[in-house]
Coordinates of C-alpha atoms and ligand atoms in Angstrom, one line a residue:
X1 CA 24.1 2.4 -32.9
X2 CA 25.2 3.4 -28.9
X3 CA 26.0 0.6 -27.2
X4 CA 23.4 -0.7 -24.9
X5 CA 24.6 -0.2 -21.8
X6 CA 24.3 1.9 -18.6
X7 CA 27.5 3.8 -16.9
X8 CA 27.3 3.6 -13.3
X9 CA 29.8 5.9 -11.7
X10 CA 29.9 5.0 -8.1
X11 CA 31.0 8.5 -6.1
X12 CA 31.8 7.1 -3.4
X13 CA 34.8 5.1 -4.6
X14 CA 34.7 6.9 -7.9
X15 CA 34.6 3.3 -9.9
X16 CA 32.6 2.8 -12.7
X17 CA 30.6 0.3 -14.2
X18 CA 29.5 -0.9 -17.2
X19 CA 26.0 -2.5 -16.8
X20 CA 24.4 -4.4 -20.1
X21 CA 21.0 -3.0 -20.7
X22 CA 18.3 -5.9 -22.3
X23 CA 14.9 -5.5 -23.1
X24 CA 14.2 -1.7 -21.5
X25 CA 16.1 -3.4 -18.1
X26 CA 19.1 -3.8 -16.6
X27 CA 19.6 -6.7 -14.3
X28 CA 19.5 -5.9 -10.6
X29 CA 21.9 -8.6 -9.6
X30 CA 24.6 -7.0 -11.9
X31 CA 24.5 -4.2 -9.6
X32 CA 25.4 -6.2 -6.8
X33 CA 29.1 -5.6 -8.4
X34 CA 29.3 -1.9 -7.1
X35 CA 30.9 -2.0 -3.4
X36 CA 32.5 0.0 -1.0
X37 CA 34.6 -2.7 0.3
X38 CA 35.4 -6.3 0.3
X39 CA 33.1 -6.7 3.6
X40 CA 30.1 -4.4 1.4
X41 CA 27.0 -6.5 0.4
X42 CA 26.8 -4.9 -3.0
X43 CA 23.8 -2.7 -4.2
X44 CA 20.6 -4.1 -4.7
X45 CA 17.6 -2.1 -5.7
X46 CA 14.6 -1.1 -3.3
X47 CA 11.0 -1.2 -5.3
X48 CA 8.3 -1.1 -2.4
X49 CA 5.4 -2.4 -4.4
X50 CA 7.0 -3.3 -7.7
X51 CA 6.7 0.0 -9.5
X52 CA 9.3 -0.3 -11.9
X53 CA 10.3 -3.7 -11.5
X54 CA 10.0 -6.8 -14.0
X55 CA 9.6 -10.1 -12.1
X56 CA 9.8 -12.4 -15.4
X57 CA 9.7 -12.5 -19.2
X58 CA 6.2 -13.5 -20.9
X59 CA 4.7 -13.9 -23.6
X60 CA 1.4 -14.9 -22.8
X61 CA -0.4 -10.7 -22.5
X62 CA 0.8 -7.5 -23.7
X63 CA -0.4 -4.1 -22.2
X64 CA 0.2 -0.5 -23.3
X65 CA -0.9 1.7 -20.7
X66 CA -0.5 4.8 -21.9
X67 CA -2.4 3.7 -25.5
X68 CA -4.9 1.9 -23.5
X69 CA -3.7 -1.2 -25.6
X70 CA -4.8 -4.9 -24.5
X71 CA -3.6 -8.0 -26.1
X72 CA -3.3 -12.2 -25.6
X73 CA -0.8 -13.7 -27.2
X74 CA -0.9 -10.6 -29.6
X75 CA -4.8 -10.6 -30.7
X76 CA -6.3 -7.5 -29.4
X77 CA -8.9 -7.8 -26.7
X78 CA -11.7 -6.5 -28.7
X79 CA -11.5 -8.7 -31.8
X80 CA -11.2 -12.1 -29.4
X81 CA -14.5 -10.8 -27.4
X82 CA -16.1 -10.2 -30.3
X83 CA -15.1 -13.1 -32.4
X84 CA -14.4 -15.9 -30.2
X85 CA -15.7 -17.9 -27.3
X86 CA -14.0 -18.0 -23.6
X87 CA -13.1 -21.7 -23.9
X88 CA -11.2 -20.7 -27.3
X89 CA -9.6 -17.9 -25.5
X90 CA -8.5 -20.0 -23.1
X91 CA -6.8 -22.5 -25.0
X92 CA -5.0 -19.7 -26.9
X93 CA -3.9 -18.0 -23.4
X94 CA -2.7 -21.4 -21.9
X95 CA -1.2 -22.9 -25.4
X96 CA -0.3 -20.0 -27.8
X97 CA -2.4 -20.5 -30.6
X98 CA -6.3 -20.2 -31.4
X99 CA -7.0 -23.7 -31.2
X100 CA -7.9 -25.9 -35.1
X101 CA -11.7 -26.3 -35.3
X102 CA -10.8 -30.4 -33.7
X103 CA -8.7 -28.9 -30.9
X104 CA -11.6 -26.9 -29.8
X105 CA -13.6 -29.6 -30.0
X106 CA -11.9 -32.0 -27.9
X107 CA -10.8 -28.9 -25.4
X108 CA -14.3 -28.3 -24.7
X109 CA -15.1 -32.0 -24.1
X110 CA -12.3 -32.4 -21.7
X111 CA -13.6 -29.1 -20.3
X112 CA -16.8 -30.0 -20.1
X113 CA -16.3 -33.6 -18.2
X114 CA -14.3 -32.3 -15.8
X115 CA -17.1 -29.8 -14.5
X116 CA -17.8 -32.0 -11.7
X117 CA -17.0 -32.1 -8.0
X118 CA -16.4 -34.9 -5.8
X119 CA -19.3 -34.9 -3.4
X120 CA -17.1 -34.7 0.2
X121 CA -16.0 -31.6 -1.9
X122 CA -19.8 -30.8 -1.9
X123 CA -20.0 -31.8 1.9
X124 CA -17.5 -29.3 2.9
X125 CA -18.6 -26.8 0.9
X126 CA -22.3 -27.5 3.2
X127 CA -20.7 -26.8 6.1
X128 CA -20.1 -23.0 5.8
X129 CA -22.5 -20.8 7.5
X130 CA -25.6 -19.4 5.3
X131 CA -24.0 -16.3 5.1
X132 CA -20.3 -17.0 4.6
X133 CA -19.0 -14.8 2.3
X134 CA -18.8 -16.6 -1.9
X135 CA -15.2 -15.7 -2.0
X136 CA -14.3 -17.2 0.8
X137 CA -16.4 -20.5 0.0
X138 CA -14.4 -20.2 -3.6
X139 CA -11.3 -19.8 -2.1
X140 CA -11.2 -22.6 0.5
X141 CA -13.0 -25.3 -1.8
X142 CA -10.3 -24.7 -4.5
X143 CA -7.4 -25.3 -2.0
X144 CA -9.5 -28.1 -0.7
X145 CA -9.3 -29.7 -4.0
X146 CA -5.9 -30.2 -3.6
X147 CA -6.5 -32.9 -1.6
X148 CA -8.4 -34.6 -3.8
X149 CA -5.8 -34.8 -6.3
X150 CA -2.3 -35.5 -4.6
X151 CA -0.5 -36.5 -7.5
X152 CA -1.4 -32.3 -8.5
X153 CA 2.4 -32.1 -6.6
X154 CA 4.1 -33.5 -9.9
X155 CA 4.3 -30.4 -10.9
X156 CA 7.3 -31.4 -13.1
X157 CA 4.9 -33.5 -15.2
X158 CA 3.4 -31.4 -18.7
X159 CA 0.7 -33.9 -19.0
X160 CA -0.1 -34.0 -15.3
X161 CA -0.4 -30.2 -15.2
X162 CA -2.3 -30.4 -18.5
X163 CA -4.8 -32.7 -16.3
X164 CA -4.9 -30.7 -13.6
X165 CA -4.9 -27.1 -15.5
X166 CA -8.3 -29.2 -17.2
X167 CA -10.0 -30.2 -14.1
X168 CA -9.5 -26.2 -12.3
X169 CA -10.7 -24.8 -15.7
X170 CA -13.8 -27.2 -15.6
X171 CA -14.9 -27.1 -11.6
X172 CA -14.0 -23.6 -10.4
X173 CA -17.7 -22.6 -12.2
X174 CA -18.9 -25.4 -10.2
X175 CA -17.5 -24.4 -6.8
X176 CA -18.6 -20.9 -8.0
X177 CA -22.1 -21.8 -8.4
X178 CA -23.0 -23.9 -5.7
X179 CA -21.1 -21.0 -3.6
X180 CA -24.0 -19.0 -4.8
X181 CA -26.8 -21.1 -4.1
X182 CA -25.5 -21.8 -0.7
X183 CA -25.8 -17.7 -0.2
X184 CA -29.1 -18.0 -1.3
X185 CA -30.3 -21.2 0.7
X186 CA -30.8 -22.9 -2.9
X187 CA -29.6 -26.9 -3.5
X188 CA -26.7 -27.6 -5.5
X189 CA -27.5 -27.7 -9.5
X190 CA -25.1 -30.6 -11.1
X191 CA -23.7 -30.0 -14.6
X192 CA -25.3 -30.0 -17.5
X193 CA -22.5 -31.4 -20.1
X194 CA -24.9 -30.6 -23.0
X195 CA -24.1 -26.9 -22.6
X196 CA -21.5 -24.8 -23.1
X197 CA -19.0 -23.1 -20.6
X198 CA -21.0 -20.3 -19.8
X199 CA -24.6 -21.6 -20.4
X200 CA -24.1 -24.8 -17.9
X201 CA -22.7 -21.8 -15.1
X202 CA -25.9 -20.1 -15.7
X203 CA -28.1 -23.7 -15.2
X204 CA -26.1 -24.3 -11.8
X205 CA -26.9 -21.1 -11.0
X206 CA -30.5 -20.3 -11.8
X207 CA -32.2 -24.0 -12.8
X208 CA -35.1 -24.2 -10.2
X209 CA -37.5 -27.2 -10.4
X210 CA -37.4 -26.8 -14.8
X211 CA -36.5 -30.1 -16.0
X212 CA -33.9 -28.8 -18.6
X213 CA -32.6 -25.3 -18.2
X214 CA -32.9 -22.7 -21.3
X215 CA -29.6 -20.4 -20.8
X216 CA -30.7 -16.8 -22.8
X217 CA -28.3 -16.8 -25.6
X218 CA -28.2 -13.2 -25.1
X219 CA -27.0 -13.4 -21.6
X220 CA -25.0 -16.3 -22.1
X221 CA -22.9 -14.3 -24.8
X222 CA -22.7 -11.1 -22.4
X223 CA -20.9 -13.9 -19.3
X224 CA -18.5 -15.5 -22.2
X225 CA -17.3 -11.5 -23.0
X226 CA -16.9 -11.0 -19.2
X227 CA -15.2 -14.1 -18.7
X228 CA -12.9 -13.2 -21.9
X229 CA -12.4 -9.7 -20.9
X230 CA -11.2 -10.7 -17.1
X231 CA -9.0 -13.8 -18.4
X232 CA -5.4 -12.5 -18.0
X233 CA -3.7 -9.4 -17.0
X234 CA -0.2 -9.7 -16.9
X235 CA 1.5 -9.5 -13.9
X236 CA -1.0 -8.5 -11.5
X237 CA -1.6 -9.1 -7.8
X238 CA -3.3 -11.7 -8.0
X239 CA -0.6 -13.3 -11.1
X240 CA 2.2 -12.3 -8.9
X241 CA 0.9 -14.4 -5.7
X242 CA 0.5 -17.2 -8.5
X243 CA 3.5 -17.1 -9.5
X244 CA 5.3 -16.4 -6.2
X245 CA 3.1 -19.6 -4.2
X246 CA 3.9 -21.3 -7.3
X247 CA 8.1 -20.9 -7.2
X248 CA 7.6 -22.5 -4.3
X249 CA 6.2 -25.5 -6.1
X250 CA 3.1 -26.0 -4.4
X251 CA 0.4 -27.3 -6.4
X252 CA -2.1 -25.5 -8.8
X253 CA -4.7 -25.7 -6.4
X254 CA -3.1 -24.0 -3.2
X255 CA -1.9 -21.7 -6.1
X256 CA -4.7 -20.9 -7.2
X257 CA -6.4 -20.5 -3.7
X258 CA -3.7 -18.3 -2.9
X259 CA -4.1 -16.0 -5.8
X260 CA -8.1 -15.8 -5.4
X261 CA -7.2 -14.6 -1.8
X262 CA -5.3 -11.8 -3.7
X263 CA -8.0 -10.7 -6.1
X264 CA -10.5 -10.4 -3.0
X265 CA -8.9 -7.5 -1.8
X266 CA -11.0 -4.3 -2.4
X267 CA -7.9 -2.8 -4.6
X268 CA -7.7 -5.4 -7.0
X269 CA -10.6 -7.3 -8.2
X270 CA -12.6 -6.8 -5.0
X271 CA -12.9 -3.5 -6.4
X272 CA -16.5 -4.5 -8.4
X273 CA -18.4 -5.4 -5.8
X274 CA -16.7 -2.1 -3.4
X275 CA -18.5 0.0 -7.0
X276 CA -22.4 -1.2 -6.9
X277 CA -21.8 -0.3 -2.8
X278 CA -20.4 3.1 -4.2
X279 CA -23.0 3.8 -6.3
X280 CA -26.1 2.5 -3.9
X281 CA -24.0 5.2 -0.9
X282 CA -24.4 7.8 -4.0
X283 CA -27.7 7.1 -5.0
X284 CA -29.1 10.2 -7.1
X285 CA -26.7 11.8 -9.8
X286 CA -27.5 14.8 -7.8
X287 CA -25.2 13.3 -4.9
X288 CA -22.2 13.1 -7.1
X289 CA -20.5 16.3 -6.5
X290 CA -20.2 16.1 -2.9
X291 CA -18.9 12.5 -3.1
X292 CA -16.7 13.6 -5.8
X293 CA -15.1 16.3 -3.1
X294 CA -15.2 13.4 -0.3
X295 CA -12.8 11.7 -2.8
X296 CA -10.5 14.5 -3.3
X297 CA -10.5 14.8 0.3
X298 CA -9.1 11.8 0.8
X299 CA -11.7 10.6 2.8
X300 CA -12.7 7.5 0.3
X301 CA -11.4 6.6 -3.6
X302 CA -13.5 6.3 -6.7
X303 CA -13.4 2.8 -7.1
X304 CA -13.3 1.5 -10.2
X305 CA -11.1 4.1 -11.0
X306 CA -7.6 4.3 -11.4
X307 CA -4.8 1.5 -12.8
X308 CA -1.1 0.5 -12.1
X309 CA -0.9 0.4 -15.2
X310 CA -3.4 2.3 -17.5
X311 CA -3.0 5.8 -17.3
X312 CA -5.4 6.3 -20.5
X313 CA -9.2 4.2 -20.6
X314 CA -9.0 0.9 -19.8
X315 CA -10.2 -1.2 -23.2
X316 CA -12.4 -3.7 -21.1
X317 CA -14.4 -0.4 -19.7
X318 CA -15.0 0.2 -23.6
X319 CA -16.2 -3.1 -24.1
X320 CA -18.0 -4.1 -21.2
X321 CA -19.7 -0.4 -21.4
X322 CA -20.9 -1.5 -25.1
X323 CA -22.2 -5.4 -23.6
X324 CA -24.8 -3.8 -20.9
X325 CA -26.8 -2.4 -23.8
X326 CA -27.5 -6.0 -25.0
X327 CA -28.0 -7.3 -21.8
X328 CA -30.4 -4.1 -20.5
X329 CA -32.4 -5.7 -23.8
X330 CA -33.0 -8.4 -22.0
X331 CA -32.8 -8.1 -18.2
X332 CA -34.5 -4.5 -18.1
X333 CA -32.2 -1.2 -17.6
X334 CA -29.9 -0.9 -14.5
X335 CA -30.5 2.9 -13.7
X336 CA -27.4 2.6 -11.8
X337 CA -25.8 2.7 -15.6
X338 CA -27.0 6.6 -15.8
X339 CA -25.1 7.2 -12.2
X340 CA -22.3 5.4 -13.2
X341 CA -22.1 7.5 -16.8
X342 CA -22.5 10.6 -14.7
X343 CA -20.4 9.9 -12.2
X344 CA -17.2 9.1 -15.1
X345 CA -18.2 12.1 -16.9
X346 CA -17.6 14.6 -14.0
X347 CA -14.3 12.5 -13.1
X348 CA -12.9 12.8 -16.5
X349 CA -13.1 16.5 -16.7
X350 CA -11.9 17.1 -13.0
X351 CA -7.8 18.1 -12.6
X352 CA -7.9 16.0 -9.6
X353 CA -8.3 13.0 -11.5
X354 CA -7.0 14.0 -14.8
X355 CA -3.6 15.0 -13.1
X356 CA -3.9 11.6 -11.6
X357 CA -4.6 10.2 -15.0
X358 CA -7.4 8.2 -13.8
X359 CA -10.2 6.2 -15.8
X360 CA -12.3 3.7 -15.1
X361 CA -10.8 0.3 -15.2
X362 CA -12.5 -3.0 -16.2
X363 CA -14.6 -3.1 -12.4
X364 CA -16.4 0.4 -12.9
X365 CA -19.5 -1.1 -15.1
X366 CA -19.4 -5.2 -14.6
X367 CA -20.8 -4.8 -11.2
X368 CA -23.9 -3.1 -13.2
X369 CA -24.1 -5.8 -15.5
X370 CA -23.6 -8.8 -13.0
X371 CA -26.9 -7.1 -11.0
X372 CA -28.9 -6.4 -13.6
X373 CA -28.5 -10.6 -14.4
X374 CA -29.8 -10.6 -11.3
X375 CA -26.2 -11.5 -9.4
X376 CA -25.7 -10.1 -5.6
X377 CA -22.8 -8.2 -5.2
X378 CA -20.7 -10.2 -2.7
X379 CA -20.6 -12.8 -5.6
X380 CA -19.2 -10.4 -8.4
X381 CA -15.1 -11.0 -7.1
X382 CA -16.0 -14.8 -7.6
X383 CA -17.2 -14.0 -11.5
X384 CA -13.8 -12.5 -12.0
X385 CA -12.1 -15.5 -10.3
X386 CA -13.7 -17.8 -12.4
X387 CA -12.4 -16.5 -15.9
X388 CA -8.6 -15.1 -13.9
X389 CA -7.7 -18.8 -13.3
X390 CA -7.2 -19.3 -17.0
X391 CA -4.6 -16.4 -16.6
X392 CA -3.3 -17.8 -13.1
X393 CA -2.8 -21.5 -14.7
X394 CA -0.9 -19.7 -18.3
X395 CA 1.1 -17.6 -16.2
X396 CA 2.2 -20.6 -13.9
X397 CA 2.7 -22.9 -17.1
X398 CA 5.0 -20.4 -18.0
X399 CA 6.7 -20.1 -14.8
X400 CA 7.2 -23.8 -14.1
X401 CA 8.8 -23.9 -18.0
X402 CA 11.0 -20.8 -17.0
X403 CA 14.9 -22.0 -16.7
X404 CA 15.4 -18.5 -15.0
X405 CA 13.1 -18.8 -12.6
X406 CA 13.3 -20.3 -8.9
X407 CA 11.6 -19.8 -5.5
X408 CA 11.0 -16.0 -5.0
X409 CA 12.6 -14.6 -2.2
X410 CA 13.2 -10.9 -2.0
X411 CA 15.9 -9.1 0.0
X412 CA 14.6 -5.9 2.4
X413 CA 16.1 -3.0 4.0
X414 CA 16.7 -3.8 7.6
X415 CA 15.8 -0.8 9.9
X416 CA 15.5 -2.8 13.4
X417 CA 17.2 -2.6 16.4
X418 CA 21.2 -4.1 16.2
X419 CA 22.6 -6.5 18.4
X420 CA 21.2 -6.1 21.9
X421 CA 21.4 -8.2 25.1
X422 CA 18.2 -9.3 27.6
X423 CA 18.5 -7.1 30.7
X424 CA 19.6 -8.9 34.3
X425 CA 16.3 -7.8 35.0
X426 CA 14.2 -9.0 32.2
X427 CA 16.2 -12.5 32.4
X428 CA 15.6 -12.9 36.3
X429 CA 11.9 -12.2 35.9
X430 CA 11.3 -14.8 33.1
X431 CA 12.9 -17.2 34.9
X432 CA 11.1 -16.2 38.3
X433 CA 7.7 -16.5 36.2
X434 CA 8.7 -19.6 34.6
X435 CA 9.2 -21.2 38.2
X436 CA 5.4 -20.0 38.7
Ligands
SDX501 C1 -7.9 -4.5 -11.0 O1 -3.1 -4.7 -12.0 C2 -4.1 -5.1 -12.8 O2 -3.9 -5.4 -13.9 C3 -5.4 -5.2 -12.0 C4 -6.6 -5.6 -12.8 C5 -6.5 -6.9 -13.5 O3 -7.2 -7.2 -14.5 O4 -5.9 -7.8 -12.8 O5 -6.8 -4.6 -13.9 C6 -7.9 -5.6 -12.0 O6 -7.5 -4.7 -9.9 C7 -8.4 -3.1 -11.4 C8 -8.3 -2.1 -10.2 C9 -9.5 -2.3 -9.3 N1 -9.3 -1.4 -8.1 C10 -10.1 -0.3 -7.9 O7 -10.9 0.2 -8.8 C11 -9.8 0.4 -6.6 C12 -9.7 1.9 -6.8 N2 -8.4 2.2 -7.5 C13 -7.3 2.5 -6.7 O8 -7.2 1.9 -5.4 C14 -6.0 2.5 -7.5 O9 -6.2 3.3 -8.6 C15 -5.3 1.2 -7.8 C16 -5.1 0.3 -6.7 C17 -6.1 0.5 -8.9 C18 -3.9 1.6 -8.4 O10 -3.2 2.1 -7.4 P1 -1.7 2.7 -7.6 O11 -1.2 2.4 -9.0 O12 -0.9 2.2 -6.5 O13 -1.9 4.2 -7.6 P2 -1.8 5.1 -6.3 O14 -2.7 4.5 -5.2 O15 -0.4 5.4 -6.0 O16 -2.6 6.4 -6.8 C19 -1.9 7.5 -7.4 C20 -2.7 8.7 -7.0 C21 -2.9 8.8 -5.4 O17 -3.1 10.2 -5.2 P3 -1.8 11.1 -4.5 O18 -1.3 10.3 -3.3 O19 -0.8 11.2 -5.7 O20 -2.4 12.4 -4.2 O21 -4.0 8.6 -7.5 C22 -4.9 8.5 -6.4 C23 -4.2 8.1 -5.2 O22 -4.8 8.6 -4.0 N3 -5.9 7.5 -6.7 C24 -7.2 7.6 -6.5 C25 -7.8 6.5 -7.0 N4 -6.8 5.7 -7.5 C26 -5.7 6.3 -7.3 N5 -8.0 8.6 -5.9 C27 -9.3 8.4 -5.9 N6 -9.9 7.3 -6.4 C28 -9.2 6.3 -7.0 N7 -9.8 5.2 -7.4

């Protein structure tokens, strides 16, 4: 068996190196060895964008992006959508394991008592203008929790994180929904702890002057998919800002807040809402080939298209894709489905995005969904929040257990000016304005 490692040959000085090769990597520090000099830095690798670089070691989701392969704590995505529910999911992405049939009992009850929100929390969230955008409503009230729960800052603490990872899990569809009814003008709807996960969302949500609301079962299966489907990713955007705030060892909640800013970008899981806007700009199918050629022009992307990381169809597409047909049972049909279809099918066969490898990823058809449940789009980045902070709290479990890990601070390239001196001039005429 070769040895694995990696001969360096530095042709400069004509040394060479030896460099141990682990797990498809090599260590960038070990290249920090090769030098010109004494007075030389050492070599350190540039990776604008972290194309090819791994910032940790996890366990917690697997992806294979060239087999279109999606996995949690190595069940495949499918099976757990199709077998399990989100608070189950949940547990299994934050602990390791499905939970016992007892486990999941008391996780839900711990889930489910924690859905509430302190009412200043309720105040504050009052105070945003009618049409302040959900996201940012989402984002601020989570990083105003953190002032509700100091103690959050023992971050040290398994059972206090435990507490903490509980109480996000339980209120950010609380902050979600009231951040919807504020859009809409509509009072606040207070948890119903006799539902589940997903059906109490829906009552804060939609319950109107009904004493008790009915959540469809249909609908409230489709939301616990979604939720399960949009639970981890690996190391994403929006993971690495979680994991990059939280080296820092702020608490959860800032955490958090700071990765929901992430996912609010258009790229990353802003991206479903920037699709129904897509689609409403196309409007007839018979509008697709020029916006096709507007796209290969540069002028605007596809979104909902395209993946770091897939280069094949993205498995969530599949699955979500499969879900609108039981929801359109119940909701009516969303003929933006048929312009979405069309629009993938001329895509798929055109060398533009073929040579660009480009499917649609998980954002292309939940917008379609989320609307046809009657859901606006400017809330459809806070439906993917809601389920991503399970990933967000797993993959910041992980990193606060991590022995390897500490604060992250890349290095750059410097390319500014070197040492230069303030003119005579520029000195006399600060200190002539300073004298006024
Ligand atoms: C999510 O990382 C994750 O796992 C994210 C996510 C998760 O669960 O956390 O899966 C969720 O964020 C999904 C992605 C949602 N974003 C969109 O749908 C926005 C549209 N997609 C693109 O902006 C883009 O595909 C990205 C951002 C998703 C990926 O960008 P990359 O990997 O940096 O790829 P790139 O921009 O370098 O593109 C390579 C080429 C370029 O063309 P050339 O310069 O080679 O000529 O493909 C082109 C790009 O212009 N391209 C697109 C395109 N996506 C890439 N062209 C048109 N439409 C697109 N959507």
């Amino acid at each position: 068996m070769p040895e694995e490692t990696l001969r360096i040959t530095d042709n400069r000085t004509g040394k060479a190196y030896e460099l141990p090769i682990s797990q498809g990597t090599v260590r960038a520090i070990d290249l920090r060895q090769i030098k010109t000099d004494s007075s030389d830095f050492g070599l350190m690798t540039y990776d604008p964008a972290f194309l090819n670089t791994a910032s940790c070691q996890s366990s917690i989701t697997f992806i294979d992006g060239d087999r279109g392969i999606l996995r949690y704590r190595g069940y495949s995505i499918d099976e757990l959508a199709e077998k399990c529910n989100f608070l189950e999911v949940a547990y299994l992405l934050l602990f390791g394991e499905l939970p016992a049939p007892g486990e999941l009992k008391e996780w839900e009850h711990n889930i489910t008592h924690h859905t509430m929100i302190h009412e200043n929390l309720k105040k504050f969230m009052e105070g945003f203008r009618f049409d302040a955008h959900p996201m940012g409503m989402f984002v601020s009230s989570v990083a105003a929790l953190s002032t509700f729960y100091p103690e959050a800052r023992d971050i040290k603490s398994q059972a206090n994180r435990r507490m903490q990872v509980m109480r996000l899990i339980g209120k950010v569809p609380t902050i979600a929904a009231y951040a919807y009814r504020h859009s809409l003008g509509l009072p606040y709807v207070y948890p119903d702890n006799s539902l589940t996960y997903a059906a109490n969302f829906m009552n804060m949500l939609w319950k109107m002057t009904e004493a008790k609301y009915d959540a469809n079962p249909v609908l409230a299966r489709a939301l616990e998919i979604l939720f399960i489907l949009h639970a981890d990713h690996e190391q994403n955007c929006s993971t690495n800002t979680m994991r990059c705030v939280g080296s820092a060892h702020s608490d959860p909640y800032l955490s958090v807040a700071a990765a929901a800013s992430a996912l609010a970008g258009p790229l990353h899981g802003g991206a479903n809402e920037e699709v129904l806007r897509m689609l409403d700009e196309i409007g007839d199918a018979k509008n697709i080939p020029s916006f096709i050629d507007k796209v290969k022009r540069g002028e605007c992307k596809l979104m909902g298209f395209g993946h770091r990381v897939y280069k094949n169809y993205d498995p969530r597409a599949k699955i979500i894709k499969q879900t609108a047909e039981a929801v359109f049972k119940v909701t009516g049909f969303n003929p933006k489905l048929e312009t979405a279809i069309a629009l993938e099918q001329v895509a798929l066969k055109d060398e533009y995005f073929v040579a660009r490898k480009l499917y649609p990823n998980v954002d292309f058809y939940s917008g379609i969904i989320y609307q046809a449940m009657g859901f606006t789009p400017d809330i459809f980045t806070v439906l993917f929040a809601i389920p991503r902070t399970v990933g967000w709290l797993a993959q910041w479990n992980e990193l606060v257990e991590d022995p390897e890990q500490k604060i992250a601070r890349p290095r750059q390239i410097y390319t500014g000016h070197a040492l230069r001196k303030c003119e005579e001039a520029n000195t006399a005429a600060h200190t002539q304005a300073a004298k006024g």
